[in-house]
Amino acid sequence: MPPLIRASALRPVLQSTLQLQLRQLATRRASRSAPTPPPAAPPKPPRSLTGAYLTLAVFFAGSAIAFAYKMQEDEKMLAPYSYTQHRVGANTLLTPQHALLRVPLTPDEERLFDNLPNLVTVHHVMLGAPQIQIERPYTPINDGRLGDLELVVKRVPGGEVGRLAHSLKPGAEVAMRGPLQTFNLDQSQYDTVVMISTGTAVAPFLQLLSKAHPANTNFRLLHALPNPGKEDWATRFLEPLQAKWGDQLHVQRIPPGAVAKSDVQAALKDAGRVLVLVCLPPTLMQPLCGYLTPTLQQGPLTGLLRDIGLRPDQVKKLE
Ligand SMILES: Cc1cc2nc3c(=O)[nH]c(=O)nc-3n(C[C@H](O)[C@H](O)[C@H](O)COP(=O)(O)OP(=O)(O)OC[C@H]3O[C@@H](n4cnc5c(N)ncnc54)[C@H](O)[C@@H]3O)c2cc1C
């Protein structure tokens, strides 16, 4: 019986099966010997974007630190209606009764002493004695925009804040608030400004002459000499002002006590459009021009200044 399938017929089938198995084997070997590729890394942000994030983070951190610092500085800054502590720069006795207190200001604080537009603004500050909850006003004798605030504080018998001010050593802290406006002067309205004072009441005039600039107005100061035997501390502050103002400032030292009619009349001679500023204790102010009212309004003009013919709008009484 002939075989059902001849061997020659089987040969191509066997060959193709063998080739297939060889190919599979080769593929398996190849796949085994090839290194496994590493897992795909997460896509990296572009290098420039990372830099931007970093810059932003540094910027925000810097701003936050600057803001916190500014808040802290603001809390320490001189302000009109809340007390802040200020370090005394120097405290010198001008006479046994008068201390010159120097309080350094920061540039931001200096700007608080700016003039109102087209005016010369005279300011005062309040010194506090927190332990006994009192405060007293003091008028800087200089232009606060130029650095240290200079206060001349008189020590009076039994005076609380005067005693405190005299006791302050350089580097000590003092509670202060301000500045507060004392008065404003529009120089352009006057040909002559007459100023009458005694003792530390010259302070607003020293500040006015420090802050104002020579223009067309003449200033005449009648300032009382101290009582016999007392030292005169004002001269050293008047001399540089005289140099600044030249002929436009006339300083006349008058005897202590009631202001004499002849001195006032001399100061008013050829005065043109005149303003008289008066800063005196009540006992001396009363015969010259009358009291301020209890609420510190001007009150009626009476006394010598009314008698020599001045109108109320030509006189300003300072507390
Ligand atoms: C706007 C303004 C600015 C001022 N500027 C200055 C200034 O630059 N320098 C300055 O020294 N003062 C100035 N004073 C006065 C100051 O505010 C205080 O009134 C003064 O320093 C006394 O305060 P004290 O706490 O030491 O005395 P207090 O405890 O108030 O008074 C104690 C006793 O002393 C009496 N007394 C008060 N003042 C005087 C005096 N001048 N002479 C004699 N006895 C007095 C009181 O009647 C009281 O019996 C200013 C006042 C005002 C309203």
Tab-separated table of C-alpha atoms and ligand atoms in Angstrom:
chain	number	residue	atom	x	y	z
A	1	MET	CA	0.000	0.000	0.000
A	2	PRO	CA	1.474	3.356	-1.010
A	3	PRO	CA	2.116	5.834	1.824
A	4	LEU	CA	-0.651	8.381	2.271
A	5	ILE	CA	1.768	11.338	2.343
A	6	ARG	CA	5.089	11.296	0.724
A	7	ALA	CA	8.150	12.519	2.724
A	8	SER	CA	9.014	15.023	-0.012
A	9	ALA	CA	5.647	16.631	0.414
A	10	LEU	CA	6.284	17.114	4.143
A	11	ARG	CA	9.645	18.841	3.724
A	12	PRO	CA	8.421	22.433	3.006
A	13	VAL	CA	5.995	22.281	5.931
A	14	LEU	CA	8.741	21.163	8.297
A	15	GLN	CA	11.091	23.778	6.943
A	16	SER	CA	8.650	26.664	7.466
A	17	THR	CA	7.773	25.432	10.991
A	18	LEU	CA	11.440	25.231	11.838
A	19	GLN	CA	12.076	28.718	10.462
A	20	LEU	CA	9.172	30.101	12.512
A	21	GLN	CA	10.495	28.487	15.692
A	22	LEU	CA	13.992	29.817	14.990
A	23	ARG	CA	12.644	33.345	14.464
A	24	GLN	CA	10.649	33.174	17.734
A	25	LEU	CA	13.730	31.919	19.564
A	26	ALA	CA	15.828	34.759	18.143
A	27	THR	CA	13.240	37.314	19.106
A	28	ARG	CA	13.015	35.943	22.689
A	29	ARG	CA	16.838	35.992	23.008
A	30	ALA	CA	17.009	39.493	21.647
A	31	SER	CA	14.345	40.685	24.013
A	32	ARG	CA	16.120	38.991	26.958
A	33	SER	CA	19.542	40.461	26.178
A	34	ALA	CA	18.365	44.093	25.472
A	35	PRO	CA	18.477	46.374	28.615
A	36	THR	CA	15.086	47.390	30.042
A	37	PRO	CA	14.449	51.003	29.194
A	38	PRO	CA	14.119	53.193	32.371
A	39	PRO	CA	10.584	54.291	33.267
A	40	ALA	CA	9.714	57.492	31.554
A	41	ALA	CA	10.566	60.470	33.810
A	42	PRO	CA	7.766	62.998	34.464
A	43	PRO	CA	8.023	65.835	32.009
A	44	LYS	CA	10.302	68.541	33.345
A	45	PRO	CA	9.055	72.132	33.271
A	46	PRO	CA	11.150	74.225	31.004
A	47	ARG	CA	14.217	75.670	32.727
A	48	SER	CA	13.022	79.342	32.323
A	49	LEU	CA	9.698	78.659	34.123
A	50	THR	CA	11.492	77.247	37.205
A	51	GLY	CA	13.567	80.427	37.398
A	52	ALA	CA	10.443	82.568	37.249
A	53	TYR	CA	8.841	80.619	40.154
A	54	LEU	CA	11.989	81.122	42.223
A	55	THR	CA	12.136	84.843	41.475
A	56	LEU	CA	8.470	85.229	42.437
A	57	ALA	CA	8.979	83.340	45.697
A	58	VAL	CA	11.986	85.515	46.610
A	59	PHE	CA	10.031	88.640	45.668
A	60	PHE	CA	7.028	87.708	47.854
A	61	ALA	CA	9.219	86.704	50.789
A	62	GLY	CA	11.156	89.983	50.475
A	63	SER	CA	7.962	92.036	50.278
A	64	ALA	CA	6.521	90.293	53.333
A	65	ILE	CA	9.680	91.018	55.356
A	66	ALA	CA	9.753	94.658	54.157
A	67	PHE	CA	6.045	95.070	55.017
A	68	ALA	CA	6.513	93.611	58.513
A	69	TYR	CA	9.535	95.882	59.066
A	70	LYS	CA	7.611	98.960	57.874
A	71	MET	CA	4.683	98.104	60.194
A	72	GLN	CA	7.116	97.898	63.094
A	73	GLU	CA	8.723	101.216	62.111
A	74	ASP	CA	5.300	102.881	61.754
A	75	GLU	CA	4.394	101.769	65.259
A	76	LYS	CA	7.484	103.589	66.558
A	77	MET	CA	7.007	106.687	64.396
A	78	LEU	CA	6.055	110.014	65.929
A	79	ALA	CA	2.292	110.573	65.507
A	80	PRO	CA	-0.010	113.390	66.650
A	81	TYR	CA	-2.577	111.370	68.573
A	82	SER	CA	-0.742	108.419	70.061
A	83	TYR	CA	2.423	108.221	72.110
A	84	THR	CA	5.592	106.608	70.878
A	85	GLN	CA	8.894	106.212	72.678
A	86	HIS	CA	11.791	108.359	71.472
A	87	ARG	CA	15.429	108.114	72.404
A	88	VAL	CA	16.964	111.284	73.799
A	89	GLY	CA	20.013	112.282	71.753
A	90	ALA	CA	21.378	114.837	74.196
A	91	ASN	CA	20.257	116.782	77.228
A	92	THR	CA	22.244	119.888	78.150
A	93	LEU	CA	21.643	122.402	80.896
A	94	LEU	CA	21.515	125.922	79.404
A	95	THR	CA	20.912	127.430	82.857
A	96	PRO	CA	20.081	125.685	86.150
A	97	GLN	CA	16.383	125.967	85.160
A	98	HIS	CA	16.551	125.362	81.404
A	99	ALA	CA	17.412	122.081	79.706
A	100	LEU	CA	18.001	121.764	75.973
A	101	LEU	CA	16.611	118.396	74.977
A	102	ARG	CA	17.590	116.967	71.598
A	103	VAL	CA	15.423	114.209	70.159
A	104	PRO	CA	16.570	112.748	66.814
A	105	LEU	CA	13.902	112.305	64.134
A	106	THR	CA	13.783	109.858	61.247
A	107	PRO	CA	13.364	111.300	57.716
A	108	ASP	CA	9.685	110.208	57.767
A	109	GLU	CA	9.201	112.044	61.062
A	110	GLU	CA	10.948	115.168	59.766
A	111	ARG	CA	8.367	115.396	56.989
A	112	LEU	CA	5.608	115.716	59.629
A	113	PHE	CA	6.991	119.195	60.338
A	114	ASP	CA	6.392	120.396	56.769
A	115	ASN	CA	4.687	123.745	56.273
A	116	LEU	CA	1.141	123.917	54.944
A	117	PRO	CA	1.155	125.156	51.329
A	118	ASN	CA	2.171	128.846	51.093
A	119	LEU	CA	2.293	129.168	54.876
A	120	VAL	CA	4.871	128.850	57.599
A	121	THR	CA	3.581	126.316	60.106
A	122	VAL	CA	4.771	126.419	63.708
A	123	HIS	CA	4.307	123.159	65.611
A	124	HIS	CA	4.513	121.902	69.162
A	125	VAL	CA	4.782	118.397	70.584
A	126	MET	CA	3.479	116.802	73.774
A	127	LEU	CA	5.811	115.158	76.272
A	128	GLY	CA	4.153	112.545	78.439
A	129	ALA	CA	4.795	111.260	81.933
A	130	PRO	CA	2.932	107.927	81.564
A	131	GLN	CA	3.447	106.839	85.183
A	132	ILE	CA	1.304	109.738	86.387
A	133	GLN	CA	-0.759	110.052	83.211
A	134	ILE	CA	-0.021	113.689	82.416
A	135	GLU	CA	1.342	115.493	79.396
A	136	ARG	CA	2.561	119.013	78.662
A	137	PRO	CA	3.092	120.873	75.372
A	138	TYR	CA	6.574	122.036	74.312
A	139	THR	CA	7.497	124.069	71.222
A	140	PRO	CA	10.657	123.096	69.337
A	141	ILE	CA	12.960	126.084	68.924
A	142	ASN	CA	14.169	124.815	65.542
A	143	ASP	CA	12.911	123.533	62.208
A	144	GLY	CA	11.998	119.884	62.812
A	145	ARG	CA	12.629	119.088	59.139
A	146	LEU	CA	16.354	119.468	59.668
A	147	GLY	CA	17.065	116.557	62.006
A	148	ASP	CA	17.020	116.673	65.804
A	149	LEU	CA	14.071	118.272	67.514
A	150	GLU	CA	15.335	120.873	70.001
A	151	LEU	CA	13.191	121.642	73.042
A	152	VAL	CA	14.070	124.113	75.778
A	153	VAL	CA	12.262	122.945	78.904
A	154	LYS	CA	12.061	125.156	81.972
A	155	ARG	CA	11.946	123.433	85.308
A	156	VAL	CA	9.424	125.157	87.571
A	157	PRO	CA	9.074	124.431	91.317
A	158	GLY	CA	6.904	121.325	91.739
A	159	GLY	CA	6.638	120.911	87.957
A	160	GLU	CA	6.173	117.265	86.998
A	161	VAL	CA	7.043	117.074	83.290
A	162	GLY	CA	9.789	119.693	83.683
A	163	ARG	CA	11.374	117.488	86.356
A	164	LEU	CA	11.062	114.443	84.107
A	165	ALA	CA	12.589	116.263	81.112
A	166	HIS	CA	15.540	117.476	83.173
A	167	SER	CA	16.204	113.958	84.482
A	168	LEU	CA	16.493	112.326	81.043
A	169	LYS	CA	19.967	111.065	80.193
A	170	PRO	CA	21.164	110.643	76.582
A	171	GLY	CA	19.870	107.294	75.338
A	172	ALA	CA	16.861	107.325	77.688
A	173	GLU	CA	13.398	107.033	76.177
A	174	VAL	CA	10.722	109.701	76.404
A	175	ALA	CA	7.045	109.429	75.481
A	176	MET	CA	6.185	111.979	72.816
A	177	ARG	CA	3.345	112.700	70.428
A	178	GLY	CA	2.949	115.344	67.749
A	179	PRO	CA	3.512	117.492	65.903
A	180	LEU	CA	0.453	119.641	66.504
A	181	GLN	CA	-0.100	122.943	64.761
A	182	THR	CA	0.430	125.976	66.974
A	183	PHE	CA	-0.259	128.584	64.265
A	184	ASN	CA	0.260	129.304	60.578
A	185	LEU	CA	1.643	132.486	59.084
A	186	ASP	CA	1.032	133.735	55.553
A	187	GLN	CA	4.073	135.976	55.133
A	188	SER	CA	2.693	137.503	51.932
A	189	GLN	CA	-0.102	139.179	53.924
A	190	TYR	CA	2.212	141.302	56.071
A	191	ASP	CA	4.931	143.894	55.688
A	192	THR	CA	5.889	143.522	59.355
A	193	VAL	CA	5.410	140.806	61.945
A	194	VAL	CA	5.998	141.951	65.531
A	195	MET	CA	6.649	139.193	68.085
A	196	ILE	CA	6.475	139.790	71.835
A	197	SER	CA	7.724	137.182	74.322
A	198	THR	CA	9.474	136.372	77.556
A	199	GLY	CA	11.344	133.274	78.777
A	200	THR	CA	10.608	129.984	76.987
A	201	ALA	CA	7.670	131.697	75.265
A	202	VAL	CA	10.205	132.819	72.638
A	203	ALA	CA	10.241	129.204	71.370
A	204	PRO	CA	7.491	129.622	68.726
A	205	PHE	CA	9.292	132.700	67.376
A	206	LEU	CA	12.651	130.923	67.185
A	207	GLN	CA	10.924	128.147	65.243
A	208	LEU	CA	9.083	130.618	62.994
A	209	LEU	CA	12.324	132.409	62.137
A	210	SER	CA	14.021	129.056	61.521
A	211	LYS	CA	11.312	127.812	59.154
A	212	ALA	CA	10.480	131.030	57.272
A	213	HIS	CA	12.641	132.359	54.457
A	214	PRO	CA	13.482	136.013	53.954
A	215	ALA	CA	11.080	137.539	51.431
A	216	ASN	CA	9.321	140.896	51.707
A	217	THR	CA	8.286	140.675	55.350
A	218	ASN	CA	10.255	142.277	58.177
A	219	PHE	CA	10.296	140.657	61.603
A	220	ARG	CA	10.667	142.582	64.850
A	221	LEU	CA	11.124	140.647	68.078
A	222	LEU	CA	10.603	142.199	71.496
A	223	HIS	CA	11.975	139.607	73.874
A	224	ALA	CA	12.283	140.247	77.598
A	225	LEU	CA	15.632	139.942	79.335
A	226	PRO	CA	15.681	137.497	82.248
A	227	ASN	CA	15.145	138.747	85.787
A	228	PRO	CA	18.299	140.147	87.409
A	229	GLY	CA	20.683	137.384	88.451
A	230	LYS	CA	19.205	134.863	85.960
A	231	GLU	CA	21.133	133.665	82.927
A	232	ASP	CA	20.019	134.623	79.442
A	233	TRP	CA	19.892	131.430	77.332
A	234	ALA	CA	18.113	132.904	74.284
A	235	THR	CA	21.005	134.924	72.816
A	236	ARG	CA	22.885	131.878	71.529
A	237	PHE	CA	19.840	130.885	69.462
A	238	LEU	CA	19.055	134.405	68.273
A	239	GLU	CA	22.531	135.089	66.891
A	240	PRO	CA	22.402	132.577	63.984
A	241	LEU	CA	18.883	133.769	63.153
A	242	GLN	CA	20.096	137.367	63.020
A	243	ALA	CA	22.806	136.237	60.588
A	244	LYS	CA	20.167	134.481	58.445
A	245	TRP	CA	17.734	137.396	58.353
A	246	GLY	CA	20.096	140.382	58.323
A	247	ASP	CA	18.216	143.694	58.172
A	248	GLN	CA	14.892	141.924	57.955
A	249	LEU	CA	15.061	140.877	61.615
A	250	HIS	CA	15.253	143.434	64.392
A	251	VAL	CA	15.706	141.985	67.872
A	252	GLN	CA	15.086	144.236	70.819
A	253	ARG	CA	15.634	142.975	74.331
A	254	ILE	CA	13.098	144.614	76.644
A	255	PRO	CA	13.088	144.816	80.467
A	256	PRO	CA	11.345	141.947	82.305
A	257	GLY	CA	7.789	142.620	83.496
A	258	ALA	CA	4.955	144.519	81.843
A	259	VAL	CA	5.646	145.411	78.207
A	260	ALA	CA	6.190	149.159	77.868
A	261	LYS	CA	4.041	151.242	75.525
A	262	SER	CA	7.122	152.977	74.074
A	263	ASP	CA	8.674	149.642	73.062
A	264	VAL	CA	5.496	148.546	71.285
A	265	GLN	CA	5.110	151.894	69.541
A	266	ALA	CA	8.718	151.753	68.333
A	267	ALA	CA	8.147	148.258	66.926
A	268	LEU	CA	5.002	149.410	65.120
A	269	LYS	CA	6.644	152.437	63.487
A	270	ASP	CA	6.257	152.359	59.677
A	271	ALA	CA	5.097	148.763	59.997
A	272	GLY	CA	2.666	148.845	57.050
A	273	ARG	CA	0.431	145.782	57.009
A	274	VAL	CA	1.211	144.463	60.491
A	275	LEU	CA	0.560	141.386	62.587
A	276	VAL	CA	1.453	141.297	66.292
A	277	LEU	CA	2.084	137.843	67.776
A	278	VAL	CA	2.007	137.739	71.569
A	279	CYS	CA	3.362	134.820	73.618
A	280	LEU	CA	3.438	135.758	77.298
A	281	PRO	CA	2.232	134.294	80.587
A	282	PRO	CA	-1.358	135.365	81.397
A	283	THR	CA	-0.256	137.990	83.941
A	284	LEU	CA	1.720	139.842	81.259
A	285	MET	CA	-0.664	139.128	78.390
A	286	GLN	CA	-3.678	140.584	80.184
A	287	PRO	CA	-2.493	144.246	80.331
A	288	LEU	CA	-1.059	144.072	76.811
A	289	CYS	CA	-3.988	142.562	74.891
A	290	GLY	CA	-6.351	140.639	77.212
A	291	TYR	CA	-6.616	136.954	78.053
A	292	LEU	CA	-7.255	134.029	75.779
A	293	THR	CA	-10.628	132.522	76.653
A	294	PRO	CA	-10.771	129.338	78.807
A	295	THR	CA	-11.316	127.362	75.571
A	296	LEU	CA	-8.204	129.023	74.097
A	297	GLN	CA	-10.133	131.251	71.687
A	298	GLN	CA	-8.643	134.699	71.055
A	299	GLY	CA	-11.184	136.583	73.185
A	300	PRO	CA	-11.671	140.341	72.842
A	301	LEU	CA	-8.679	142.572	72.157
A	302	THR	CA	-8.197	144.840	75.157
A	303	GLY	CA	-5.296	146.584	76.938
A	304	LEU	CA	-2.355	148.438	75.468
A	305	LEU	CA	-2.582	147.027	71.934
A	306	ARG	CA	-6.213	148.082	71.579
A	307	ASP	CA	-5.465	151.471	73.142
A	308	ILE	CA	-2.766	152.251	70.579
A	309	GLY	CA	-5.224	151.542	67.785
A	310	LEU	CA	-4.642	147.944	66.646
A	311	ARG	CA	-7.617	145.946	65.377
A	312	PRO	CA	-8.349	142.386	66.655
A	313	ASP	CA	-7.361	140.880	63.277
A	314	GLN	CA	-3.907	142.460	63.661
A	315	VAL	CA	-3.155	140.653	66.945
A	316	LYS	CA	-2.748	136.944	67.611
A	317	LYS	CA	-2.415	135.694	71.180
A	318	LEU	CA	-0.485	132.447	71.593
A	319	GLU	CA	-1.002	130.116	74.536
B	1	LIG	C1	1.642	125.514	73.233
B	1	LIG	C2	2.569	125.519	74.429
B	1	LIG	C3	3.926	125.408	74.256
B	1	LIG	C4	4.804	125.384	75.337
B	1	LIG	N1	6.135	125.319	75.106
B	1	LIG	C5	6.996	125.287	76.152
B	1	LIG	C6	8.395	125.212	75.942
B	1	LIG	O1	8.875	125.163	74.813
B	1	LIG	N2	9.194	125.169	77.029
B	1	LIG	C7	8.698	125.205	78.335
B	1	LIG	O2	9.474	125.146	79.290
B	1	LIG	N3	7.378	125.293	78.546
B	1	LIG	C8	6.510	125.303	77.508
B	1	LIG	N4	5.166	125.360	77.744
B	1	LIG	C9	4.685	125.227	79.123
B	1	LIG	C10	4.673	123.725	79.489
B	1	LIG	O3	3.714	123.083	78.704
B	1	LIG	C11	4.348	123.403	80.928
B	1	LIG	O4	3.202	124.103	81.308
B	1	LIG	C12	5.478	123.755	81.877
B	1	LIG	O5	6.659	123.091	81.472
B	1	LIG	C13	5.152	123.288	83.297
B	1	LIG	O6	4.869	121.906	83.263
B	1	LIG	P1	5.294	120.979	84.516
B	1	LIG	O7	4.603	119.670	84.342
B	1	LIG	O8	6.760	120.967	84.680
B	1	LIG	O9	4.695	121.751	85.735
B	1	LIG	P2	3.238	121.541	86.363
B	1	LIG	O10	3.239	120.299	87.161
B	1	LIG	O11	2.208	121.725	85.320
B	1	LIG	O12	3.144	122.818	87.285
B	1	LIG	C14	3.715	122.880	88.616
B	1	LIG	C15	3.532	124.246	89.208
B	1	LIG	O13	4.296	125.196	88.469
B	1	LIG	C16	3.481	126.267	88.013
B	1	LIG	N5	3.988	126.688	86.719
B	1	LIG	C17	3.690	126.175	85.521
B	1	LIG	N6	4.368	126.813	84.544
B	1	LIG	C18	5.119	127.741	85.153
B	1	LIG	C19	6.041	128.730	84.700
B	1	LIG	N7	6.321	128.893	83.415
B	1	LIG	N8	6.638	129.520	85.604
B	1	LIG	C20	6.396	129.375	86.925
B	1	LIG	N9	5.512	128.465	87.427
B	1	LIG	C21	4.888	127.668	86.555
B	1	LIG	C22	2.099	125.672	87.942
B	1	LIG	O14	1.120	126.676	88.056
B	1	LIG	C23	2.099	124.715	89.118
B	1	LIG	O15	1.784	125.395	90.314
B	1	LIG	C24	4.282	125.436	76.659
B	1	LIG	C25	2.907	125.547	76.851
B	1	LIG	C26	2.061	125.588	75.745
B	1	LIG	C27	0.597	125.727	76.002
